[in-house]
Amino acid sequence: MLKLQNISKQFDQKIVLENINLEINTGEIVSLLGPSGSGKTTLLNIILGLTKMDEGKIIFNGRDVSNVPMKDREFNIVFQDYALFPHLNAYENIVYGLRNKKGMDSEKELQEYIDFLELKPHLTKKIGELSGGQKQRVALARTLVTKPKILLLDEPLSALDGVIKESIKQRIQSIAKEYKLTTIIVTHDPEEALTLSDKVLIINRGNISQFGTSREIINQPSNDFVKDFILKQLQIKRQNIFNLFGEKYA
Amino acid sequence: MPNVRPEMRIVYFLLALLFAGFLLLPLSVLFIRSFETSSGFDLSNYLSVLSNKEIIESIGNSFKVSSATAVITTILAFTLAYSINCTRIYQPLKRVIGTVIILPMLLPTITYGFAIMYSFGNQGLITKIIGHGFFDIYGFNGLLIGYVIYTLPASFLLINNSFKYVDKKFIIVSKLMGDGTLRSFSNTIVRPLIGTLGGAFVLSFILSFTDFGIPASVGGTYSVVSTQLYQVMLGSIPDFNHGAVIAVLMLLPAVLGVFLLYFLEKFNFQYEKITDIEWTQNKYRDTFLAMISSIFLLGMLSIFAVMFIAPFLNSFPYNLSFTFKHILNVFQSGDLVAVYKNSFVVSILTAIIGTVIAYSSAILNVRTQLKGRTAIDIVSMITNTVPGMVLGLSYLLLFNGSSLKGTFIIIILCNIVHYFTTPYLMAKNSLSKMNRSWETTGELLGDSWIKTIYRVILPNSVSTVIEMFSYYFINSMVTISGIIFLVTAQTSLVASKIKELQHFAKFNEIFVLSLLIFFTNLLIKFLCDYLQKRQVVNGKKIYRKSEAA
């Protein structure tokens, strides 16, 4: 279980995060949802250990990791732009980290990840030859083979289009289920957050607006921000889709 | 970007030490020495230098000939760049223009002077072919020709590069709006380039003002600042304090020039998008510009032609029978071969160590959050400003009594600091375009910072590293102004040896040595271009396929 206690952060006098308290159970998918500048990416970087917080504590499985450096926290992230190394091919990218932690993952396990993410036909391709969805899966594989205790995803769907988006969504859900992996996702898209995750944390101006399951957020929005910005978008979308298909499909 | 780690601090500390010891300290000593007199510190050195008629005249001469050079070079460089970028001149001809124009960069400037003498002198090749002389080449005319050839490649590269960032669609827009030829030309070509044109002018001026090789060979009795400085320092009665004053006076226009360059930056603006257009058919324009460019390039080549001819003739211009005698002589002379070896070793070491230093500086500057990393930008501004002669002289003043005096180390360090700016900016440019998360990713995958640099950052900037290496190598092969005060009999380099051979009128040796430099540089350039192209071809392949996918 991951516990965040009273986390606050300022950048040059400007408050980015204020008193964030949160508990995430093992194996849960949690989305951090908010408009740009809300502080969600900063919170993700604080959990990762990339950004230092000003106040607060991070407790992971009963151990205080607040001052544990990024490398030793054993969390890992897939960045929005994947940050794949272009001079290496897909396979070399995936095994990049294995060289440093020998014996961490057996050859059999490695093949399992590759099969699971359906990357076998693409292993010898250069990064530039991969499509967006393939890149995403290579980046996921590269991160997963290091066996992170928590998987962090920064806007994992924003660079993908249409159908691929939906399939990656399912993939993320099955990873979390298959490996019982706590997954924290940053997104600005309400539809994505509410359909992908077990729980959603809505952040506005550095504060928690609401934390709950999708159902709770839809049925009991805790304030006007959630109503006006989060739910309204979904209602407009629903209306548009109704208009397209006709009421009979409602 | 990664958090600050101890390794970064160590690298930063070493670089700080290097630039403190070999840039800031020597320059401070230079300033102090310029005020030092037998009775303490005052302005008397300046007063006596500024009341010296000869020196004042030489400064005046430098201003005159450098300004004339700057005007001519800027116009010529613009014409050539325009011919390449805005016409329908036959493509291969454009490529030839673009290549030939930069060839002088592969030769020391002192060679230009001798080539001019052997072409336009009373017994010169061109004089003989035409049948009569044109003008007195020793002095203003010779300097002007030499400086124009010297400054043209740099100015051309600058303007040609800027042309690529001009959105040519505006030419069509301007025509559709009813502009006449002149208004269209000034609004869509001149205006977007005005900052660069000003930059080319300032650059040509500074380069001519601070060059030593050309006046040393073809200056005659027409004295300029750099030859004055040389005389004061290494003449019959060396005067270090007066030398320091002249060096400071030489530095001033360079400082002003650099400020001017930063000011001119303001005139540059960025187009949102760069589009190429199909150029209209215009036979007159193309024929005219192709002729101008060709005539100029042929003229330039004909000046250097003598360098390739004279050493193969028995005794140019009197006995024109073919011989390998002079070439063999040079290779049989242990002395000259040793000098060539010196130059080669110095240049290779300068290129390797210099590239490492410039690359590490750029990494600290653009890919870390180290406090004080912007200080490196200030260092690069200073190295961009300080002329080679001034830097060399300040080393001479500081290290004269030390064990560094007369070593190759001091020459190599001088070259590294002297030419630091360009390779540093190349590295910065390439490193700043790379994904910001690579170091973090490497760290999460178990790499140390240094290991990520080695496994990820470096492999993705090979092409830039090769370019940096090539720049350092070629420049340290040809520089004379930077090292003239630092070489000794034991550490003599080709460029300084040429200066020495001039005293004994051994022009064949001079040309053979120049050819050696030329072909060595050409070889390195070809090699580096080839290696770079291989990199780019790989990169391109990736790019095309991803577009298709």
mmCIF file with all atom_site columns, C-alpha atoms in Angstrom, chain A residues 48-50 70-71 75-77 79 81 83-87 96-97 99-101 126 128-131 142-143 146, chain B residues 1-3 435-438 440-448 451-452 455-456 459-460 542-543 545-547 549:
data_model
loop_
_atom_site.group_PDB
_atom_site.id
_atom_site.type_symbol
_atom_site.label_atom_id
_atom_site.label_alt_id
_atom_site.label_comp_id
_atom_site.label_asym_id
_atom_site.label_entity_id
_atom_site.label_seq_id
_atom_site.pdbx_PDB_ins_code
_atom_site.Cartn_x
_atom_site.Cartn_y
_atom_site.Cartn_z
_atom_site.occupancy
_atom_site.B_iso_or_equiv
_atom_site.pdbx_formal_charge
_atom_site.auth_seq_id
_atom_site.auth_comp_id
_atom_site.auth_asym_id
_atom_site.auth_atom_id
_atom_site.pdbx_PDB_model_num
ATOM 1  C CA . LEU A 1 48  ? 8.738  8.679  -8.564  1.00 0.00 ? 48  LEU A CA 1
ATOM 2  C CA . GLY A 1 49  ? 11.427 10.514 -6.602  1.00 0.00 ? 49  GLY A CA 1
ATOM 3  C CA . LEU A 1 50  ? 12.420 12.840 -9.430  1.00 0.00 ? 50  LEU A CA 1
ATOM 4  C CA . MET A 1 70  ? 14.634 7.632  -7.092  1.00 0.00 ? 70  MET A CA 1
ATOM 5  C CA . LYS A 1 71  ? 16.822 4.731  -8.130  1.00 0.00 ? 71  LYS A CA 1
ATOM 6  C CA . PHE A 1 75  ? 9.198  2.469  -8.887  1.00 0.00 ? 75  PHE A CA 1
ATOM 7  C CA . ASN A 1 76  ? 9.362  3.038  -12.631 1.00 0.00 ? 76  ASN A CA 1
ATOM 8  C CA . ILE A 1 77  ? 7.729  5.274  -15.178 1.00 0.00 ? 77  ILE A CA 1
ATOM 9  C CA . PHE A 1 79  ? 7.100  8.961  -20.017 1.00 0.00 ? 79  PHE A CA 1
ATOM 10 C CA . ASP A 1 81  ? 7.049  10.683 -25.163 1.00 0.00 ? 81  ASP A CA 1
ATOM 11 C CA . ALA A 1 83  ? 12.025 8.414  -24.099 1.00 0.00 ? 83  ALA A CA 1
ATOM 12 C CA . LEU A 1 84  ? 13.089 5.359  -26.094 1.00 0.00 ? 84  LEU A CA 1
ATOM 13 C CA . PHE A 1 85  ? 16.724 5.349  -27.190 1.00 0.00 ? 85  PHE A CA 1
ATOM 14 C CA . PRO A 1 86  ? 16.761 5.861  -30.969 1.00 0.00 ? 86  PRO A CA 1
ATOM 15 C CA . HIS A 1 87  ? 20.191 4.312  -31.575 1.00 0.00 ? 87  HIS A CA 1
ATOM 16 C CA . TYR A 1 96  ? 18.656 -2.050 -21.572 1.00 0.00 ? 96  TYR A CA 1
ATOM 17 C CA . GLY A 1 97  ? 18.172 -2.235 -17.821 1.00 0.00 ? 97  GLY A CA 1
ATOM 18 C CA . ARG A 1 99  ? 22.519 -5.521 -17.921 1.00 0.00 ? 99  ARG A CA 1
ATOM 19 C CA . ASN A 1 100 ? 22.595 -3.519 -14.707 1.00 0.00 ? 100 ASN A CA 1
ATOM 20 C CA . LYS A 1 101 ? 20.579 -5.927 -12.582 1.00 0.00 ? 101 LYS A CA 1
ATOM 21 C CA . LYS A 1 126 ? 14.652 0.582  -35.032 1.00 0.00 ? 126 LYS A CA 1
ATOM 22 C CA . GLY A 1 128 ? 11.911 5.195  -35.757 1.00 0.00 ? 128 GLY A CA 1
ATOM 23 C CA . GLU A 1 129 ? 10.302 2.314  -37.620 1.00 0.00 ? 129 GLU A CA 1
ATOM 24 C CA . LEU A 1 130 ? 7.705  1.626  -34.931 1.00 0.00 ? 130 LEU A CA 1
ATOM 25 C CA . SER A 1 131 ? 4.199  3.046  -34.863 1.00 0.00 ? 131 SER A CA 1
ATOM 26 C CA . ARG A 1 142 ? 11.377 -1.855 -20.990 1.00 0.00 ? 142 ARG A CA 1
ATOM 27 C CA . THR A 1 143 ? 9.855  -0.630 -17.754 1.00 0.00 ? 143 THR A CA 1
ATOM 28 C CA . THR A 1 146 ? 12.813 -4.133 -14.278 1.00 0.00 ? 146 THR A CA 1
ATOM 29 C CA . MET B 2 1   ? 16.494 16.534 -16.191 1.00 0.00 ? 1   MET B CA 1
ATOM 30 C CA . PRO B 2 2   ? 18.485 14.530 -13.677 1.00 0.00 ? 2   PRO B CA 1
ATOM 31 C CA . ASN B 2 3   ? 19.164 15.784 -10.178 1.00 0.00 ? 3   ASN B CA 1
ATOM 32 C CA . ASN B 2 435 ? 14.761 13.895 -25.185 1.00 0.00 ? 435 ASN B CA 1
ATOM 33 C CA . ARG B 2 436 ? 14.912 15.428 -21.717 1.00 0.00 ? 436 ARG B CA 1
ATOM 34 C CA . SER B 2 437 ? 13.957 12.173 -19.977 1.00 0.00 ? 437 SER B CA 1
ATOM 35 C CA . TRP B 2 438 ? 16.807 9.960  -21.181 1.00 0.00 ? 438 TRP B CA 1
ATOM 36 C CA . THR B 2 440 ? 16.052 9.768  -15.785 1.00 0.00 ? 440 THR B CA 1
ATOM 37 C CA . THR B 2 441 ? 15.129 6.694  -17.797 1.00 0.00 ? 441 THR B CA 1
ATOM 38 C CA . GLY B 2 442 ? 18.733 5.470  -17.700 1.00 0.00 ? 442 GLY B CA 1
ATOM 39 C CA . GLU B 2 443 ? 18.839 5.989  -13.972 1.00 0.00 ? 443 GLU B CA 1
ATOM 40 C CA . LEU B 2 444 ? 15.582 4.100  -13.414 1.00 0.00 ? 444 LEU B CA 1
ATOM 41 C CA . LEU B 2 445 ? 17.003 1.269  -15.487 1.00 0.00 ? 445 LEU B CA 1
ATOM 42 C CA . GLY B 2 446 ? 20.032 1.112  -13.211 1.00 0.00 ? 446 GLY B CA 1
ATOM 43 C CA . ASP B 2 447 ? 22.639 3.262  -14.997 1.00 0.00 ? 447 ASP B CA 1
ATOM 44 C CA . SER B 2 448 ? 24.820 5.797  -13.293 1.00 0.00 ? 448 SER B CA 1
ATOM 45 C CA . LYS B 2 451 ? 27.026 5.409  -17.853 1.00 0.00 ? 451 LYS B CA 1
ATOM 46 C CA . THR B 2 452 ? 23.881 6.911  -19.405 1.00 0.00 ? 452 THR B CA 1
ATOM 47 C CA . ARG B 2 455 ? 25.438 4.409  -23.453 1.00 0.00 ? 455 ARG B CA 1
ATOM 48 C CA . VAL B 2 456 ? 22.747 6.813  -24.669 1.00 0.00 ? 456 VAL B CA 1
ATOM 49 C CA . PRO B 2 459 ? 25.769 7.366  -29.392 1.00 0.00 ? 459 PRO B CA 1
ATOM 50 C CA . ASN B 2 460 ? 23.010 9.792  -30.327 1.00 0.00 ? 460 ASN B CA 1
ATOM 51 C CA . ILE B 2 542 ? 14.763 5.763  -39.798 1.00 0.00 ? 542 ILE B CA 1
ATOM 52 C CA . TYR B 2 543 ? 12.998 9.004  -40.516 1.00 0.00 ? 543 TYR B CA 1
ATOM 53 C CA . LYS B 2 545 ? 10.305 4.627  -42.638 1.00 0.00 ? 545 LYS B CA 1
ATOM 54 C CA . SER B 2 546 ? 8.594  6.138  -39.614 1.00 0.00 ? 546 SER B CA 1
ATOM 55 C CA . GLU B 2 547 ? 6.799  8.556  -41.888 1.00 0.00 ? 547 GLU B CA 1
ATOM 56 C CA . ALA B 2 549 ? 4.362  3.792  -40.925 1.00 0.00 ? 549 ALA B CA 1
#
